[in-house]
Coordinates of C-alpha atoms in Angstrom, one line a residue:
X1 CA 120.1 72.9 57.3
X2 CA 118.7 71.2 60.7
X3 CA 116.9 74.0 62.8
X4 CA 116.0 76.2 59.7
X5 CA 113.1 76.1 57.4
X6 CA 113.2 75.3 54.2
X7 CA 112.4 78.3 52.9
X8 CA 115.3 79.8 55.3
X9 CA 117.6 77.7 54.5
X10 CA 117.6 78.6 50.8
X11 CA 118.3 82.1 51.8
X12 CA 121.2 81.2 53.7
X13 CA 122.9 79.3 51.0
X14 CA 121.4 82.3 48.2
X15 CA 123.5 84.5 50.4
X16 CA 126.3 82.6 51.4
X17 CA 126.7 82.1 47.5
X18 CA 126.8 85.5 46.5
X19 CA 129.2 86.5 49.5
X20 CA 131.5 83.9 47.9
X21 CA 131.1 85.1 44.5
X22 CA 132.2 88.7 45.9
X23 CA 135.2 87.4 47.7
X24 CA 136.5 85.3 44.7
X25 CA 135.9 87.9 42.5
X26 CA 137.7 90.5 44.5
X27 CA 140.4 88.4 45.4
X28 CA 140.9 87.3 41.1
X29 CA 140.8 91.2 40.5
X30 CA 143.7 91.8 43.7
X31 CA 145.8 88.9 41.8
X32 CA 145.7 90.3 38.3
X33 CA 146.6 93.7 39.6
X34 CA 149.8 92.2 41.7
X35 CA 150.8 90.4 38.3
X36 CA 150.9 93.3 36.2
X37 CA 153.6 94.8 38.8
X38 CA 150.8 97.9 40.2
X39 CA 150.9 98.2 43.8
X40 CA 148.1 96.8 45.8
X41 CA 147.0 98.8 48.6
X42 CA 146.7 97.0 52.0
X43 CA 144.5 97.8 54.5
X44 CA 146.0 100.0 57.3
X45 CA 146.7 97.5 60.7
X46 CA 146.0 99.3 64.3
X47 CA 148.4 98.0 66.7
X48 CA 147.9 98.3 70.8
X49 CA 150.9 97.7 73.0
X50 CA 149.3 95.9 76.2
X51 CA 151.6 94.9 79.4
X52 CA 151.7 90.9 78.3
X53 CA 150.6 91.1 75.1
X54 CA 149.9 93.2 71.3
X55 CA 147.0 93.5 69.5
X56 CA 146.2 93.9 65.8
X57 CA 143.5 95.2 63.8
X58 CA 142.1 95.3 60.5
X59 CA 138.8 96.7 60.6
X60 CA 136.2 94.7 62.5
X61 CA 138.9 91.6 62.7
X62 CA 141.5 91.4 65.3
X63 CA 144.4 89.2 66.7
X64 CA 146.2 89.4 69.5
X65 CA 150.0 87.9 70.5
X66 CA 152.3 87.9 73.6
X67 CA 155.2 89.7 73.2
X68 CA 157.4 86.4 73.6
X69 CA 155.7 85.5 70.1
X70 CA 155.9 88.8 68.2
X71 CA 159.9 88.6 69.4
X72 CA 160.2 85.7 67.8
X73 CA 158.1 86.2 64.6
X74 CA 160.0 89.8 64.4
X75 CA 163.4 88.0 63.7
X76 CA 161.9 85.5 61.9
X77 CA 160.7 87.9 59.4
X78 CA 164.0 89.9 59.3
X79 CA 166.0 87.0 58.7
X80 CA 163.9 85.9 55.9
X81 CA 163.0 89.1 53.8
X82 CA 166.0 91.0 54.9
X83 CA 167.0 91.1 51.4
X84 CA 163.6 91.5 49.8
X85 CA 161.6 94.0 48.2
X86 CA 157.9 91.9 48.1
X87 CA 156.6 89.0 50.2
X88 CA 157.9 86.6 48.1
X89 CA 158.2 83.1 50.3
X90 CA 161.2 81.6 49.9
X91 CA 162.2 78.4 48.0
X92 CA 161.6 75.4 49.9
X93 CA 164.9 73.9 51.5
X94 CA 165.5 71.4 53.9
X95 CA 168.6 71.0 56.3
X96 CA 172.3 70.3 54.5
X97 CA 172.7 66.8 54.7
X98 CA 175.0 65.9 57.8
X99 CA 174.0 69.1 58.7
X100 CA 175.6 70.5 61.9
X101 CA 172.5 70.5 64.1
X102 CA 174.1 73.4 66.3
X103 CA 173.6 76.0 63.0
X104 CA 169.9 75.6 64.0
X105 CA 169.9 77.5 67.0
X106 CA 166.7 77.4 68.5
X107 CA 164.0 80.3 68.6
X108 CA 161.4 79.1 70.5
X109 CA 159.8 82.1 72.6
X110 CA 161.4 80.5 75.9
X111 CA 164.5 80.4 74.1
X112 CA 164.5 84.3 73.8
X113 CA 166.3 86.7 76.3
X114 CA 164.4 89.5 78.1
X115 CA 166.5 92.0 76.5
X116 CA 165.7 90.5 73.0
X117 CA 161.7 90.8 73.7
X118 CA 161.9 94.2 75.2
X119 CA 164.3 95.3 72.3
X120 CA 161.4 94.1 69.9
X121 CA 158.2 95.5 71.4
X122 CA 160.1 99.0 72.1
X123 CA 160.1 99.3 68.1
X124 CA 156.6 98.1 67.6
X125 CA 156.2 101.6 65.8
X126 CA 159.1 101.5 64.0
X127 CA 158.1 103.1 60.8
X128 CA 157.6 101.7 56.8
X129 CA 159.3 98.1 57.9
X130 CA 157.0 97.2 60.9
X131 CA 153.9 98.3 58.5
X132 CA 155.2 95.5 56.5
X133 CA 156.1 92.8 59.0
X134 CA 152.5 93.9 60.7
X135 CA 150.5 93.5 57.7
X136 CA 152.1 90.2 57.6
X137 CA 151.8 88.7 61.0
X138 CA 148.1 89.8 60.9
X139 CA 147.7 87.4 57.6
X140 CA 149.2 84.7 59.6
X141 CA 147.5 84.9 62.8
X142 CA 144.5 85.7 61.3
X143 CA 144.8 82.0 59.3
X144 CA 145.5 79.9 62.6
X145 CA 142.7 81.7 64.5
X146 CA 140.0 80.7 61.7
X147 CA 141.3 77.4 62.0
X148 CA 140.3 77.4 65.6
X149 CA 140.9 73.7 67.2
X150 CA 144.4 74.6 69.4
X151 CA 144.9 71.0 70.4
X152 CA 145.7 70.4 66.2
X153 CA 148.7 72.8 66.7
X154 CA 150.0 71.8 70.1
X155 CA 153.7 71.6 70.1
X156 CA 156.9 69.8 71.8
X157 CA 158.2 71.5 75.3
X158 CA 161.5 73.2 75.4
X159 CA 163.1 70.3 76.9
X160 CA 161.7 67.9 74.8
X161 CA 163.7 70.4 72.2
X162 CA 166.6 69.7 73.9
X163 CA 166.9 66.4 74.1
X164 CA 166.2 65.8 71.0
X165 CA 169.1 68.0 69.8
X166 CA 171.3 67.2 71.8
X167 CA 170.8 63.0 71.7
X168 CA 169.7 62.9 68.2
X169 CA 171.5 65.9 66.5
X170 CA 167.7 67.3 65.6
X171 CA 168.0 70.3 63.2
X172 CA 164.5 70.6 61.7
X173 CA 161.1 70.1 62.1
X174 CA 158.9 68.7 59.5
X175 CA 155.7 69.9 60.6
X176 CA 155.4 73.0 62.3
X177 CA 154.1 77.0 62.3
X178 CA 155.8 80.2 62.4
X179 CA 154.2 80.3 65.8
X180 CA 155.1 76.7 67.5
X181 CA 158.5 76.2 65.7
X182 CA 161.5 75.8 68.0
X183 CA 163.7 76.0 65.2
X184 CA 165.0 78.4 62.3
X185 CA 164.4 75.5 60.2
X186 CA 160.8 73.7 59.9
X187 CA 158.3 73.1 57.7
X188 CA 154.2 74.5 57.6
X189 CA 151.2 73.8 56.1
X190 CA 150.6 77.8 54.6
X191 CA 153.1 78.8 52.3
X192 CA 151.1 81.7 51.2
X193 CA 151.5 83.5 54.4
X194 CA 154.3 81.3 56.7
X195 CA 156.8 82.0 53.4
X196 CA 157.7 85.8 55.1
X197 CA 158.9 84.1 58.2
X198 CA 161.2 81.0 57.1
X199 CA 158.8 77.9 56.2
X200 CA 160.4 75.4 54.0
X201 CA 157.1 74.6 52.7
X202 CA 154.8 71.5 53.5
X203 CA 156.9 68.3 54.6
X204 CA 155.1 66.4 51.8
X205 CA 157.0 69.0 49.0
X206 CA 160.4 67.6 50.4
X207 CA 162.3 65.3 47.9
X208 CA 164.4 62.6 48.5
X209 CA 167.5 64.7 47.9
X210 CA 166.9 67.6 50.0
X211 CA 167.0 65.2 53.0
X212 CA 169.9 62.2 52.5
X213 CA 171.5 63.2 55.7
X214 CA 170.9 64.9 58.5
X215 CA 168.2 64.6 62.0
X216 CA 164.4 65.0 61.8
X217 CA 161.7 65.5 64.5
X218 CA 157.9 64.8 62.8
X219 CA 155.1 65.6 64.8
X220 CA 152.2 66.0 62.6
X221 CA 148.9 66.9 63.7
X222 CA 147.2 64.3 65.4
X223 CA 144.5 63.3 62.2
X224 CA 144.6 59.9 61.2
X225 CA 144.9 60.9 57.4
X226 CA 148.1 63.5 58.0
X227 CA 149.5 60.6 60.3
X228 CA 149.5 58.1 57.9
X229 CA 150.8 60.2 55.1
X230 CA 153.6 61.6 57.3
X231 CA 154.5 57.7 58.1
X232 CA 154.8 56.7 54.9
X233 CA 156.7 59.7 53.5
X234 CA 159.1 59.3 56.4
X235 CA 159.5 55.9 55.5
X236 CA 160.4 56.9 51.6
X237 CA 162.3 59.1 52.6
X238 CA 164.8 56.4 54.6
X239 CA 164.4 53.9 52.1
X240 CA 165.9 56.1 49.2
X241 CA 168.8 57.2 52.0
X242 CA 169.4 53.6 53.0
X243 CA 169.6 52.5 48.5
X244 CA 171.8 54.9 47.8
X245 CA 174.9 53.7 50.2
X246 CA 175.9 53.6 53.4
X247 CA 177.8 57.0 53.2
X248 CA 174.2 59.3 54.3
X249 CA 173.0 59.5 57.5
X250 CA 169.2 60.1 58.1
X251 CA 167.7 60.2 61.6
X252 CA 164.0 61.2 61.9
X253 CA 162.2 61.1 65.0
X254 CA 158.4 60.4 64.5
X255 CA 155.7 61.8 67.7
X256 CA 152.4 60.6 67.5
X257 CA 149.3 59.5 69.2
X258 CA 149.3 55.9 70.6
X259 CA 146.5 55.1 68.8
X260 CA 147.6 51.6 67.4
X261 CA 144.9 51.0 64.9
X262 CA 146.2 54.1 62.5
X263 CA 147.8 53.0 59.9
X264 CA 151.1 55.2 60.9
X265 CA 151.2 52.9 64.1
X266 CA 151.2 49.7 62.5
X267 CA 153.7 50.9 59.4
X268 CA 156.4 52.3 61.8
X269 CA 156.1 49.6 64.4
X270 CA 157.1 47.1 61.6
X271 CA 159.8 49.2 60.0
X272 CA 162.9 48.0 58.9
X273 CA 164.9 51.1 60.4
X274 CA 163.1 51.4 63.7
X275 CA 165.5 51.2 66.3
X276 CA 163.6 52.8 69.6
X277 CA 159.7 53.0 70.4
X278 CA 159.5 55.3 73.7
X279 CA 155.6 55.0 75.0
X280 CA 154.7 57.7 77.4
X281 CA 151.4 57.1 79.2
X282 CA 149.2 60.4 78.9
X283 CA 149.4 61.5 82.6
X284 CA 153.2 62.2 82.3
X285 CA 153.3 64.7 79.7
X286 CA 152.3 66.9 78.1
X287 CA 152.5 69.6 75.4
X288 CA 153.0 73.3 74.2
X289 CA 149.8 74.5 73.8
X290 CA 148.6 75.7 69.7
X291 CA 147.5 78.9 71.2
X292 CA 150.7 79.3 73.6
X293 CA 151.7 82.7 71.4
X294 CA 148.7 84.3 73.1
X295 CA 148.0 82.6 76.3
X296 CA 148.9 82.3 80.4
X297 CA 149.9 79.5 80.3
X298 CA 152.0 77.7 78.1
X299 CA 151.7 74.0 78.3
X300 CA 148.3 71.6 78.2
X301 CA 148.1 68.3 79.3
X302 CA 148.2 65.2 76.7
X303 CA 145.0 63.6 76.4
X304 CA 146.3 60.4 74.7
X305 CA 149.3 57.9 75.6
X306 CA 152.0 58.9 72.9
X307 CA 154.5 57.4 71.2
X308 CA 158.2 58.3 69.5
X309 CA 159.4 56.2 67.0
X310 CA 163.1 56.6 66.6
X311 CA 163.5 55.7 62.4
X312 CA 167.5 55.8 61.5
X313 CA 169.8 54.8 58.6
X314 CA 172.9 52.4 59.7
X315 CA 175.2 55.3 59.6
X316 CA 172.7 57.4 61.5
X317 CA 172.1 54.7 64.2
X318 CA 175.5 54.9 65.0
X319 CA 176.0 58.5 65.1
X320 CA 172.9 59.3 67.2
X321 CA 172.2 56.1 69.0
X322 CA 168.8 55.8 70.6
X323 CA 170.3 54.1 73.9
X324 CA 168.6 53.7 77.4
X325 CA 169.6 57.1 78.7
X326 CA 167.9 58.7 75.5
X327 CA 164.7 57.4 76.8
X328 CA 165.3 58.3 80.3
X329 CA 166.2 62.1 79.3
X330 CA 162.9 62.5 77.2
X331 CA 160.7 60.7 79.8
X332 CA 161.9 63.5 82.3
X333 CA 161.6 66.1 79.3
X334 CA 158.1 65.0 78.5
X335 CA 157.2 65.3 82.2
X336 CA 158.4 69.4 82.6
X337 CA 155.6 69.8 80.3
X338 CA 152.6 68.8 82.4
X339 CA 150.7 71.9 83.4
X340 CA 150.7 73.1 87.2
X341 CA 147.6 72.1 89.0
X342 CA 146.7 76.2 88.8
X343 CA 147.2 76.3 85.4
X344 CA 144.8 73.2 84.6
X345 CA 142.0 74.7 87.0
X346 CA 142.4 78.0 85.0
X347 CA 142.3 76.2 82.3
X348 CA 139.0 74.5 82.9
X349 CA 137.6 77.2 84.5
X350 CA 137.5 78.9 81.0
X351 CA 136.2 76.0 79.3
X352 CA 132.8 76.1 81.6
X353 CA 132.8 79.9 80.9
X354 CA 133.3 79.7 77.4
X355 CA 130.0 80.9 75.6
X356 CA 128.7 79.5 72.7
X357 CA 129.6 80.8 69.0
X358 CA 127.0 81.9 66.2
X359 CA 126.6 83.5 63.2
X360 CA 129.3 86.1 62.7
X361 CA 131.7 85.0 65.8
X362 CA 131.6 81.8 63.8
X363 CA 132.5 83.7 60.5
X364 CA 129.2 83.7 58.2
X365 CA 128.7 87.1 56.6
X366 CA 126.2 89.2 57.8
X367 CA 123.4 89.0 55.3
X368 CA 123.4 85.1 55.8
X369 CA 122.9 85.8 59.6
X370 CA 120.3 87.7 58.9
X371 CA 118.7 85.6 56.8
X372 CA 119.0 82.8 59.2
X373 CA 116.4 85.2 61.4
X374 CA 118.6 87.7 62.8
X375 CA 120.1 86.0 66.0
X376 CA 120.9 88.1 68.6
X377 CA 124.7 88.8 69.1
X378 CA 125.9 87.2 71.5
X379 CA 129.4 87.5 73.6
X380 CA 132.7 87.3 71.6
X381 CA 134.4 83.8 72.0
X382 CA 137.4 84.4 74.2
X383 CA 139.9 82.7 71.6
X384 CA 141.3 80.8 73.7
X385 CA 139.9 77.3 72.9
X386 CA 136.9 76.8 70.4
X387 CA 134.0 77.8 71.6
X388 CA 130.7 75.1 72.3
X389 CA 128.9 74.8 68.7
X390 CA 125.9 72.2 70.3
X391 CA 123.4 73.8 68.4
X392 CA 120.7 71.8 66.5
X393 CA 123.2 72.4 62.4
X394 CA 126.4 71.6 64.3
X395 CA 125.2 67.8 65.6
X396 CA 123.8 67.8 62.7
X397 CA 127.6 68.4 60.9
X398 CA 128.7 66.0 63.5
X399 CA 126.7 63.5 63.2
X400 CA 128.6 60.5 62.4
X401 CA 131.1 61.0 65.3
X402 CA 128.8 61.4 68.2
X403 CA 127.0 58.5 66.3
X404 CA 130.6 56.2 66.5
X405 CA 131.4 57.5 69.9
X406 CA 128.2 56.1 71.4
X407 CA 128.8 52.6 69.5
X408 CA 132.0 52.8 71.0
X409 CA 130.9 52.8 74.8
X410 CA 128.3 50.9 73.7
X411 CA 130.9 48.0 73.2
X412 CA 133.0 49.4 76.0
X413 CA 135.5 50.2 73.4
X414 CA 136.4 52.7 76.4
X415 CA 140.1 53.9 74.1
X416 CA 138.2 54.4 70.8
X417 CA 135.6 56.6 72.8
X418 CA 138.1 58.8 74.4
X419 CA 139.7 59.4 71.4
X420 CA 136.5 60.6 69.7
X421 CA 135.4 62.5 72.6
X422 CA 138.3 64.5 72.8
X423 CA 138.7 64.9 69.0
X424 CA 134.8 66.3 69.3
X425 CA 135.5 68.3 71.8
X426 CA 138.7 69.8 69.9
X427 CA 135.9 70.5 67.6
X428 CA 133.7 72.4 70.0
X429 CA 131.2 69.8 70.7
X430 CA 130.5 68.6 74.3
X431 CA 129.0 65.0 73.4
X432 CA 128.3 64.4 77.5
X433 CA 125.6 67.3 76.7
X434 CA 125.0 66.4 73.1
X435 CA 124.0 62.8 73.9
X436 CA 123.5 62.8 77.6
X437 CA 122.7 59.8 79.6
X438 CA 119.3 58.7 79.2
X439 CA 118.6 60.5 76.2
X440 CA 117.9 58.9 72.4
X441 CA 121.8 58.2 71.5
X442 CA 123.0 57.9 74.8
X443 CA 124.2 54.3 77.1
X444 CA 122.0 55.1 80.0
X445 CA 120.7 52.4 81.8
X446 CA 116.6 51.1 80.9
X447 CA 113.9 52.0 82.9
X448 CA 111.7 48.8 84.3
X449 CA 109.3 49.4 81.8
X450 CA 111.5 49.3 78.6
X451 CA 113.3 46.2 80.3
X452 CA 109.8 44.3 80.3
X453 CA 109.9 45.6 76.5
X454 CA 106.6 46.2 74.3
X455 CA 103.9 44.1 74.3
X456 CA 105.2 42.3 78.3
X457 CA 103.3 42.5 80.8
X458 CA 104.0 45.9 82.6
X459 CA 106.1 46.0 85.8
X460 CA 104.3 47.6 88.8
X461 CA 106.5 50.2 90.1
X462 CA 107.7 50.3 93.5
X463 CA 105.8 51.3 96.2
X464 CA 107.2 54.4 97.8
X465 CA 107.9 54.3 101.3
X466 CA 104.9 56.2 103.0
X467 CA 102.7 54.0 100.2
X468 CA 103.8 50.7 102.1
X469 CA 101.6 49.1 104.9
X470 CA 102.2 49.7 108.1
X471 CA 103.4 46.6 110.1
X472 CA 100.7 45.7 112.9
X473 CA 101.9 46.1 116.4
X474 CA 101.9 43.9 119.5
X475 CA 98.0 43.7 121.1
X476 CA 98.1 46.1 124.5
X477 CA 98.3 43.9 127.3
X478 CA 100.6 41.5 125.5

């Protein structure tokens, strides 16, 4: 552990081992009692109505949601466990093949009326079934907000939404959150606590026959691993449409980065049932931002160029054709989500104010924050974005990133280094400040004396102007 003695750092891990060992141990004992049928008690959940938004807490732990969101999670959580006695989650299911894309209504938060938010947040207190659907939406947003890192959860606008239903008959999403999901239909990455609101579990669980027909939007979170395994799933998942006739009609539509040396770029680009690639330079667009259920403002702009890949079946190509208009209609989609120049300057405004995170705002128990030497607390991280973490452990945990982001302006590899750097900073880490210019890993220019390099002959330095010689002047009389 960089910035610790050795000594220290033992007791941190002594501690951090034991805190695990309770946790695991508590949560085997919670398990066993749930399989033998006894009830397990859950820890009561304080809720506080505010004008824009609801809080919940759970002892020292809370999360907070707009009312917009907790509408929307509300119904999602009636639909889904209307019928059920425990939190089971549900069986995972994707879309009817040739599905009618108009049974998936949307249920995004914009798509929402007034009356349906009010009508929600007026029973907020509305006895024994609100406990439940409480206890579970703190699970949840508890489990994105540990996650931290909004730009991995950043979402398509409404319009993009509609586009994409209306050209391409969309009816699900295959990667998605009870929070960001547009439709009644998506998938998620947390069964375990997404299964009271309607996830049809991970994309990757889907078999071939669950989707032989019907219209897919995939926008996986922008990692290189997920994107790559989401390509070639997607393509599978064509393939074994396509082979078994021409009757099925698959359509999947397939938003990621422009970031050509993935592996997801160069699979789709070459696939057999491409038939539209739609590149949208990064100033005209943008997206719903991960942390939109609890923010101002809604929408963040794009830091990289992306890129839809319109994959389709024969019998899907000419059902949902991918013309010239379809492009023009998203382009202008895309565009309604770029963020009002207020927004942005709020929005960057908070990133300069945002204070740094340690020990427990960063989640370590207590006894290993005291062990580390007691650090003072410090202010709570707004939640908003992730807080800085530049401090001596997390370069340290970072290393090899900053490391390939200053080889990368190093070689004026400008594309790679703004990926990094914004991937980094999605992280927490401001590498401007981590490796600033002229320090040991930055590309600042060499001084006169490193240019003569070791061993030369030094240069003399410049004279400064009052140093210099004064010019003689013209004899009097002259």
């Amino acid at each position: 552990m960089q910035g610790l003695m050795l000594s220290d750092g033992y007791s941190v891990a002594r501690a951090l081992a034991q805190e695990s060992a309770a946790l695991a141990a508590r949560g085997d004992k919670e398990r066993l009692a749930a399989g033998s049928g006894k009830p397990v008690p859950a820890p009561p959940i304080e809720v506080e109505v505010h004008r824009h938004s609801i809080d919940l807490k759970c002892g020292h732990h809370f999360v907070k949601v707009g009312h917009a969101a907790y509408a929307k999670l509300a119904i999602l959580h009636r639909r889904t466990m209307a019928a059920e006695a425990a939190p089971e989650p549900p069986v995972a299911t994707a879309a009817a093949p040739d599905a009618d894309p108009a049974g998936a209504a949307p249920l995004g938060d914009s798509s929402l009326s007034y009356a349906q938010v009010d009508a929600e947040v007026a029973d907020v207190r509305g006895g024994g079934a609100r406990a439940e659907l409480h206890q579970r939406m703190f699970a949840l947003l508890l489990r994105y907000k540990s996650l931290r890192g909004h730009g991995f959860h950043a979402a398509l606008g409404p319009a993009v939404w509609r586009t994409l239903r209306s050209r391409l008959g969309v009816g699900f999403e295959g990667f998605a959150s009870p929070l960001n999901c547009t439709l009644p239909n998506y998938c998620s990455g947390f069964v375990d606590v997404d299964g009271a609101f309607g996830t049809a579990g991970s994309f990757f669980d889907l078999q071939p026959k669950q989707t032989l027909g019907g219209s897919f939007a995939l926008n996986p979170p922008f990692v290189h691993a997920v994107l790559d395994a989401a390509a070639e799933r997607a393509e599978q998942l064509l393939d074994a449409a396509q082979a078994l006739g021409p009757q099925h009609a698959l359509s999947i539509a397939f938003i990621m980065p422009g970031w050509k040396e993935t592996g997801a770029h160069a699979r789709l680009s070459g696939s057999p049932h491409l038939r539209r690639t739609v590149t949208i330079a990064a100033a005209d667009h943008g997206f719903c931002d991960g942390a939109s259920h609890q923010r101002q403002d809604p929408f963040r702009a794009s830091p990289y160029d992306t890129v839809v890949f319109v994959l389709q079946t024969e019998r899907a190509a000419r059902r949902w054709p991918a013309h010239d208009a379809f492009e023009a209609e998203l382009r202008a989609a895309m565009a309604a989500t770029v963020p009002l120049a207020s927004a942005a300057e709020r929005q960057d405004k908070k990133k300069r104010k945002r204070p740094p995170a340690t020990g427990e705002e960063a989640g370590a128990p207590k006894s290993a924050t005291r062990a580390a030497g007691g650090a003072a607390k410090r202010a709570r991280p707004s939640g908003d974005a992730p807080a800085a973490l530049n401090s001596p452990a997390d370069l340290a945990r970072f290393k090899d990133e900053i490391d390939a982001w200053v080889t990368a302006k190093r070689s004026k590899d400008f594309v790679t280094a703004d990926r990094l750097r914004a991937e980094l900073r999605e992280g927490g880490v401001d590498v401007e400040k981590a490796r600033p210019k002229g320090g040991s890993g930055g590309g600042a220019k060499k001084s006169r004396a490193q240019k003569a390099g070791a061993g030369a002959e030094a240069v003399p330095p410049k004279k400064r102007k009052h140093e210099r010689p004064k010019k003689k002047g013209r004899a009097e009389g002259e």
